[in-house]
Amino acid sequence: MQFDIDVSIDFDLTQGDAALLMIEAARKGGQHIVHSRLDIENAELRKMGAEGSLDQRVWAITKDNRLQARYRATVEVDRAITAIEDLPTTPLDALPNEALAYLRPSRYCPSDLFQSFVSRKFPDLNGGALILAIRDWVQGALAYVPGSSDSSTSAMETFMSREGVCRDYAHLVCALARASGIPARYVSGYGPDVTPPDFHAVAEVWLGGGWHLVDATAMSTPDTMVVIGAGRDCGDVAFMETGNEAQFRELNVRVARR
């Protein structure tokens, strides 16, 4: 299935600042870039090389302290939907290096704080069945409320408030999965059914020798998710990073099926 993506960004930056953008679809992992174009007005661009699960990143050094970027792409996703219910948890000593890092707590996913909760809530489950139970619990326990959290909200704060947006749902799934001994990473991307339209976030868990996308918001499925990148939490895959505070002007994200 093919998807058309159109993203426009407009921010004011601090004088002399540069921005690291991560808005381009990844060129791996069950998807193919049919064509893409990134235009940034009045700026010097410097591409960064791929690093692990981080793929398409670019530095924009602006000349007038205003960042105006537009990204347009058509992406074909051929990622299959896999039934994960019967997939086993991989023993710790059998995990590959790429998965081990995603067992540890991180800034927004303090998984060590959830171990007792997971043991009490899901005592007889493991592997894919446990992940599906975690997904369903998060979906049922949280209310999707735009504006209810910000970039500093952790999975524990979401757990306590019982509300959030896709970022918070993904953080909580990751934290609970890691607390149960299953590697989980935070994935940023695009989906045609995301409401309101915006960048999207889901979890990705390591089961049965591979990574599997899990969306507790139910706004995407593996075959409709265009992945940008993956990391320990949202801090690794922010769509824009700057050395100083940036002032928001406009952000528009449109994703449509072809």
mmCIF file of C-alpha atoms in Angstrom:
data_model
loop_
_atom_site.group_PDB
_atom_site.id
_atom_site.type_symbol
_atom_site.label_atom_id
_atom_site.label_comp_id
_atom_site.label_asym_id
_atom_site.label_seq_id
_atom_site.Cartn_x
_atom_site.Cartn_y
_atom_site.Cartn_z
ATOM 1 C CA MET A 1 0.000 0.000 0.000
ATOM 2 C CA GLN A 2 1.277 3.474 -0.866
ATOM 3 C CA PHE A 3 0.920 6.642 1.183
ATOM 4 C CA ASP A 4 1.411 10.299 0.285
ATOM 5 C CA ILE A 5 3.007 12.408 3.011
ATOM 6 C CA ASP A 6 3.081 16.212 3.109
ATOM 7 C CA VAL A 7 4.652 17.962 6.108
ATOM 8 C CA SER A 8 5.278 21.686 6.560
ATOM 9 C CA ILE A 9 7.185 23.190 9.490
ATOM 10 C CA ASP A 10 7.637 26.846 10.424
ATOM 11 C CA PHE A 11 9.617 27.836 13.542
ATOM 12 C CA ASP A 12 11.617 30.817 14.775
ATOM 13 C CA LEU A 13 15.058 29.838 16.072
ATOM 14 C CA THR A 14 17.477 31.592 18.382
ATOM 15 C CA GLN A 15 20.109 33.600 16.508
ATOM 16 C CA GLY A 16 22.926 31.394 15.302
ATOM 17 C CA ASP A 17 21.059 28.201 16.156
ATOM 18 C CA ALA A 18 20.733 25.123 13.958
ATOM 19 C CA ALA A 19 18.005 22.489 13.869
ATOM 20 C CA LEU A 20 18.349 18.727 13.561
ATOM 21 C CA LEU A 21 15.319 17.441 11.662
ATOM 22 C CA MET A 22 14.051 13.873 11.696
ATOM 23 C CA ILE A 23 10.921 13.937 9.562
ATOM 24 C CA GLU A 24 11.878 11.780 6.567
ATOM 25 C CA ALA A 25 10.582 8.227 6.258
ATOM 26 C CA ALA A 26 13.183 5.556 6.961
ATOM 27 C CA ARG A 27 14.640 3.692 4.003
ATOM 28 C CA LYS A 28 14.358 0.256 5.587
ATOM 29 C CA GLY A 29 12.108 -1.943 7.662
ATOM 30 C CA GLY A 30 9.244 -3.045 5.424
ATOM 31 C CA GLN A 31 8.841 0.181 3.484
ATOM 32 C CA HIS A 32 10.160 1.656 0.249
ATOM 33 C CA ILE A 33 10.499 5.333 -0.679
ATOM 34 C CA VAL A 34 8.919 5.761 -4.113
ATOM 35 C CA HIS A 35 10.016 9.394 -4.198
ATOM 36 C CA SER A 36 10.713 12.119 -1.663
ATOM 37 C CA ARG A 37 11.740 15.745 -1.469
ATOM 38 C CA LEU A 38 12.827 17.904 1.457
ATOM 39 C CA ASP A 39 12.897 21.665 0.882
ATOM 40 C CA ILE A 40 14.204 24.082 3.501
ATOM 41 C CA GLU A 41 14.229 27.768 2.682
ATOM 42 C CA ASN A 42 17.354 29.874 3.133
ATOM 43 C CA ALA A 43 19.368 27.250 4.987
ATOM 44 C CA GLU A 44 22.492 25.164 4.603
ATOM 45 C CA LEU A 45 21.732 21.441 4.843
ATOM 46 C CA ARG A 46 23.995 18.695 6.150
ATOM 47 C CA LYS A 47 22.857 15.084 6.056
ATOM 48 C CA MET A 48 23.804 12.771 8.904
ATOM 49 C CA GLY A 49 24.630 9.128 8.406
ATOM 50 C CA ALA A 50 22.426 6.330 9.676
ATOM 51 C CA GLU A 51 22.998 5.262 13.278
ATOM 52 C CA GLY A 52 21.326 2.079 14.471
ATOM 53 C CA SER A 53 17.563 2.554 14.240
ATOM 54 C CA LEU A 54 17.972 6.257 13.393
ATOM 55 C CA ASP A 55 17.998 6.726 9.641
ATOM 56 C CA GLN A 56 17.179 9.949 7.774
ATOM 57 C CA ARG A 57 18.394 13.002 9.714
ATOM 58 C CA VAL A 58 19.528 16.395 8.479
ATOM 59 C CA TRP A 59 21.014 19.498 10.052
ATOM 60 C CA ALA A 60 19.517 22.793 8.878
ATOM 61 C CA ILE A 61 21.703 25.844 9.515
ATOM 62 C CA THR A 62 19.437 28.815 8.897
ATOM 63 C CA LYS A 63 20.587 32.211 7.684
ATOM 64 C CA ASP A 64 17.732 34.304 9.029
ATOM 65 C CA ASN A 65 16.795 32.432 12.263
ATOM 66 C CA ARG A 66 13.572 31.139 10.739
ATOM 67 C CA LEU A 67 13.127 27.488 9.836
ATOM 68 C CA GLN A 68 10.637 26.812 7.049
ATOM 69 C CA ALA A 69 10.696 23.242 5.803
ATOM 70 C CA ARG A 70 8.476 21.098 3.628
ATOM 71 C CA TYR A 71 8.755 17.346 3.212
ATOM 72 C CA ARG A 72 6.796 15.498 0.545
ATOM 73 C CA ALA A 73 7.047 11.786 -0.137
ATOM 74 C CA THR A 74 5.278 8.737 -1.454
ATOM 75 C CA VAL A 75 6.088 5.630 0.558
ATOM 76 C CA GLU A 76 5.132 2.037 -0.164
ATOM 77 C CA VAL A 77 4.632 -0.096 2.944
ATOM 78 C CA ASP A 78 4.863 -3.862 2.499
ATOM 79 C CA ARG A 79 5.066 -4.731 6.181
ATOM 80 C CA ALA A 80 2.800 -7.663 7.011
ATOM 81 C CA ILE A 81 0.502 -7.857 10.015
ATOM 82 C CA THR A 82 1.833 -10.698 12.160
ATOM 83 C CA ALA A 83 -0.213 -12.519 14.784
ATOM 84 C CA ILE A 84 1.989 -12.130 17.860
ATOM 85 C CA GLU A 85 -0.169 -13.860 20.490
ATOM 86 C CA ASP A 86 1.809 -17.105 20.419
ATOM 87 C CA LEU A 87 5.269 -15.593 19.952
ATOM 88 C CA PRO A 88 7.589 -16.366 22.882
ATOM 89 C CA THR A 89 9.655 -14.042 25.023
ATOM 90 C CA THR A 90 13.304 -14.362 23.997
ATOM 91 C CA PRO A 91 15.549 -15.503 26.885
ATOM 92 C CA LEU A 92 17.886 -12.765 28.084
ATOM 93 C CA ASP A 93 21.036 -14.627 27.060
ATOM 94 C CA ALA A 94 19.657 -15.125 23.537
ATOM 95 C CA LEU A 95 18.825 -11.475 22.832
ATOM 96 C CA PRO A 96 20.831 -9.779 20.062
ATOM 97 C CA ASN A 97 22.726 -6.573 20.785
ATOM 98 C CA GLU A 98 20.126 -4.494 18.944
ATOM 99 C CA ALA A 99 17.448 -5.570 21.426
ATOM 100 C CA LEU A 100 19.356 -5.542 24.722
ATOM 101 C CA ALA A 101 19.454 -1.748 25.010
ATOM 102 C CA TYR A 102 15.663 -1.629 24.922
ATOM 103 C CA LEU A 103 15.289 -3.638 28.116
ATOM 104 C CA ARG A 104 16.688 -0.839 30.279
ATOM 105 C CA PRO A 105 14.804 2.065 31.858
ATOM 106 C CA SER A 106 15.066 5.397 30.068
ATOM 107 C CA ARG A 107 14.156 8.976 30.875
ATOM 108 C CA TYR A 108 10.521 8.745 29.746
ATOM 109 C CA CYS A 109 10.116 4.994 30.275
ATOM 110 C CA PRO A 110 11.165 4.231 33.880
ATOM 111 C CA SER A 111 10.374 0.547 33.512
ATOM 112 C CA ASP A 112 11.921 -0.400 36.863
ATOM 113 C CA LEU A 113 9.040 1.411 38.579
ATOM 114 C CA PHE A 114 6.467 -0.861 36.915
ATOM 115 C CA GLN A 115 7.808 -4.325 37.733
ATOM 116 C CA SER A 116 5.532 -4.959 40.702
ATOM 117 C CA PHE A 117 2.495 -3.675 38.788
ATOM 118 C CA VAL A 118 3.174 -5.987 35.839
ATOM 119 C CA SER A 119 3.609 -8.976 38.164
ATOM 120 C CA ARG A 120 0.287 -8.279 39.872
ATOM 121 C CA LYS A 121 -1.725 -7.279 36.799
ATOM 122 C CA PHE A 122 -0.541 -9.952 34.348
ATOM 123 C CA PRO A 123 0.645 -12.849 36.551
ATOM 124 C CA ASP A 124 0.079 -15.749 34.163
ATOM 125 C CA LEU A 125 0.985 -14.202 30.807
ATOM 126 C CA ASN A 126 4.185 -13.986 28.811
ATOM 127 C CA GLY A 127 5.410 -13.319 25.292
ATOM 128 C CA GLY A 128 2.982 -12.057 22.702
ATOM 129 C CA ALA A 129 -0.067 -12.778 24.836
ATOM 130 C CA LEU A 130 1.349 -10.489 27.519
ATOM 131 C CA ILE A 131 2.073 -7.716 25.018
ATOM 132 C CA LEU A 132 -1.479 -7.856 23.687
ATOM 133 C CA ALA A 133 -2.805 -7.696 27.246
ATOM 134 C CA ILE A 134 -0.592 -4.669 27.954
ATOM 135 C CA ARG A 135 -1.752 -2.986 24.759
ATOM 136 C CA ASP A 136 -5.406 -3.577 25.597
ATOM 137 C CA TRP A 137 -4.958 -2.433 29.194
ATOM 138 C CA VAL A 138 -3.273 0.826 28.137
ATOM 139 C CA GLN A 139 -5.959 1.468 25.537
ATOM 140 C CA GLY A 140 -8.720 0.917 28.091
ATOM 141 C CA ALA A 141 -7.079 2.674 31.030
ATOM 142 C CA LEU A 142 -6.090 5.912 29.276
ATOM 143 C CA ALA A 143 -8.203 8.657 27.745
ATOM 144 C CA TYR A 144 -6.808 10.214 24.565
ATOM 145 C CA VAL A 145 -6.775 13.930 25.418
ATOM 146 C CA PRO A 146 -4.787 16.315 23.176
ATOM 147 C CA GLY A 147 -2.939 18.879 25.265
ATOM 148 C CA SER A 148 -3.045 16.780 28.441
ATOM 149 C CA SER A 149 0.724 16.193 28.431
ATOM 150 C CA ASP A 150 3.885 17.852 27.179
ATOM 151 C CA SER A 151 7.380 16.921 26.063
ATOM 152 C CA SER A 152 8.480 16.279 29.658
ATOM 153 C CA THR A 153 5.707 13.822 30.607
ATOM 154 C CA SER A 154 6.970 10.377 31.626
ATOM 155 C CA ALA A 155 5.234 7.010 31.481
ATOM 156 C CA MET A 156 4.753 7.099 35.250
ATOM 157 C CA GLU A 157 3.026 10.484 35.062
ATOM 158 C CA THR A 158 0.774 9.117 32.329
ATOM 159 C CA PHE A 159 0.066 6.027 34.440
ATOM 160 C CA MET A 160 -1.022 8.257 37.317
ATOM 161 C CA SER A 161 -3.074 10.769 35.284
ATOM 162 C CA ARG A 162 -4.687 8.129 33.031
ATOM 163 C CA GLU A 163 -4.644 10.441 30.003
ATOM 164 C CA GLY A 164 -2.322 11.451 27.210
ATOM 165 C CA VAL A 165 -1.626 11.360 23.478
ATOM 166 C CA CYS A 166 0.094 8.820 21.232
ATOM 167 C CA ARG A 167 3.526 9.646 22.659
ATOM 168 C CA ASP A 168 2.294 8.839 26.163
ATOM 169 C CA TYR A 169 0.544 5.621 25.099
ATOM 170 C CA ALA A 170 3.753 4.437 23.419
ATOM 171 C CA HIS A 171 5.904 5.334 26.429
ATOM 172 C CA LEU A 172 3.624 3.415 28.779
ATOM 173 C CA VAL A 173 3.531 0.307 26.567
ATOM 174 C CA CYS A 174 7.336 0.403 26.316
ATOM 175 C CA ALA A 175 7.752 0.789 30.073
ATOM 176 C CA LEU A 176 5.380 -2.081 30.875
ATOM 177 C CA ALA A 177 6.928 -4.367 28.260
ATOM 178 C CA ARG A 178 10.458 -3.725 29.530
ATOM 179 C CA ALA A 179 9.277 -4.285 33.100
ATOM 180 C CA SER A 180 8.124 -7.746 32.007
ATOM 181 C CA GLY A 181 11.456 -8.624 30.378
ATOM 182 C CA ILE A 182 10.495 -7.898 26.760
ATOM 183 C CA PRO A 183 12.604 -5.360 24.812
ATOM 184 C CA ALA A 184 10.524 -2.430 23.594
ATOM 185 C CA ARG A 185 11.380 0.720 21.703
ATOM 186 C CA TYR A 186 9.566 3.930 20.842
ATOM 187 C CA VAL A 187 8.804 4.426 17.135
ATOM 188 C CA SER A 188 7.933 7.705 15.436
ATOM 189 C CA GLY A 189 6.178 7.839 12.104
ATOM 190 C CA TYR A 190 3.126 8.714 10.059
ATOM 191 C CA GLY A 191 -0.298 7.120 9.751
ATOM 192 C CA PRO A 192 -3.264 8.002 7.505
ATOM 193 C CA ASP A 193 -5.820 7.455 10.280
ATOM 194 C CA VAL A 194 -4.145 9.541 12.993
ATOM 195 C CA THR A 195 -6.613 12.035 14.478
ATOM 196 C CA PRO A 196 -5.933 14.912 14.711
ATOM 197 C CA PRO A 197 -3.315 14.688 11.913
ATOM 198 C CA ASP A 198 0.193 14.846 13.383
ATOM 199 C CA PHE A 199 3.355 12.834 13.787
ATOM 200 C CA HIS A 200 2.479 9.475 15.317
ATOM 201 C CA ALA A 201 4.138 7.259 17.923
ATOM 202 C CA VAL A 202 3.785 3.559 18.681
ATOM 203 C CA ALA A 203 5.747 0.903 20.538
ATOM 204 C CA GLU A 204 7.776 -1.865 18.927
ATOM 205 C CA VAL A 205 8.549 -5.063 20.839
ATOM 206 C CA TRP A 206 11.065 -7.859 20.296
ATOM 207 C CA LEU A 207 9.329 -11.232 20.125
ATOM 208 C CA GLY A 208 10.143 -14.446 18.326
ATOM 209 C CA GLY A 209 13.356 -13.090 16.838
ATOM 210 C CA GLY A 210 12.030 -9.835 15.385
ATOM 211 C CA TRP A 211 10.474 -6.426 15.990
ATOM 212 C CA HIS A 212 6.696 -6.000 15.972
ATOM 213 C CA LEU A 213 4.776 -2.699 16.001
ATOM 214 C CA VAL A 214 2.110 -2.257 18.694
ATOM 215 C CA ASP A 215 -0.273 0.719 18.769
ATOM 216 C CA ALA A 216 -2.349 1.133 21.924
ATOM 217 C CA THR A 217 -4.208 4.103 20.393
ATOM 218 C CA ALA A 218 -5.581 1.813 17.637
ATOM 219 C CA MET A 219 -4.924 4.599 15.106
ATOM 220 C CA SER A 220 -2.487 2.536 13.040
ATOM 221 C CA THR A 221 -1.600 -1.018 12.105
ATOM 222 C CA PRO A 222 1.807 -2.340 11.003
ATOM 223 C CA ASP A 223 0.777 -2.197 7.345
ATOM 224 C CA THR A 224 -0.324 1.466 7.563
ATOM 225 C CA MET A 225 2.537 2.857 9.671
ATOM 226 C CA VAL A 226 5.260 4.765 7.831
ATOM 227 C CA VAL A 227 8.240 4.617 10.187
ATOM 228 C CA ILE A 228 10.634 7.527 10.654
ATOM 229 C CA GLY A 229 12.862 6.068 13.362
ATOM 230 C CA ALA A 230 13.047 4.230 16.674
ATOM 231 C CA GLY A 231 14.727 4.862 20.007
ATOM 232 C CA ARG A 232 14.570 4.341 23.750
ATOM 233 C CA ASP A 233 11.861 6.993 24.032
ATOM 234 C CA CYS A 234 10.742 10.230 22.385
ATOM 235 C CA GLY A 235 14.019 11.924 23.296
ATOM 236 C CA ASP A 236 15.839 9.799 20.709
ATOM 237 C CA VAL A 237 13.480 10.483 17.807
ATOM 238 C CA ALA A 238 12.227 14.052 18.222
ATOM 239 C CA PHE A 239 11.155 15.505 14.869
ATOM 240 C CA MET A 240 13.275 18.602 15.612
ATOM 241 C CA GLU A 241 16.122 19.330 18.015
ATOM 242 C CA THR A 242 17.715 22.726 18.628
ATOM 243 C CA GLY A 243 20.314 24.030 21.020
ATOM 244 C CA ASN A 244 17.901 26.613 22.380
ATOM 245 C CA GLU A 245 14.167 27.120 22.583
ATOM 246 C CA ALA A 246 12.339 27.413 19.248
ATOM 247 C CA GLN A 247 9.162 29.433 18.812
ATOM 248 C CA PHE A 248 6.326 27.613 17.078
ATOM 249 C CA ARG A 249 4.637 29.239 14.082
ATOM 250 C CA GLU A 250 3.031 26.379 12.179
ATOM 251 C CA LEU A 251 3.134 22.600 11.831
ATOM 252 C CA ASN A 252 0.992 20.664 9.370
ATOM 253 C CA VAL A 253 1.051 16.920 8.717
ATOM 254 C CA ARG A 254 -1.034 15.256 6.024
ATOM 255 C CA VAL A 255 -0.977 11.542 5.231
ATOM 256 C CA ALA A 256 -3.247 9.922 2.661
ATOM 257 C CA ARG A 257 -3.647 6.525 1.053
ATOM 258 C CA ARG A 258 -3.001 6.434 -2.675
#
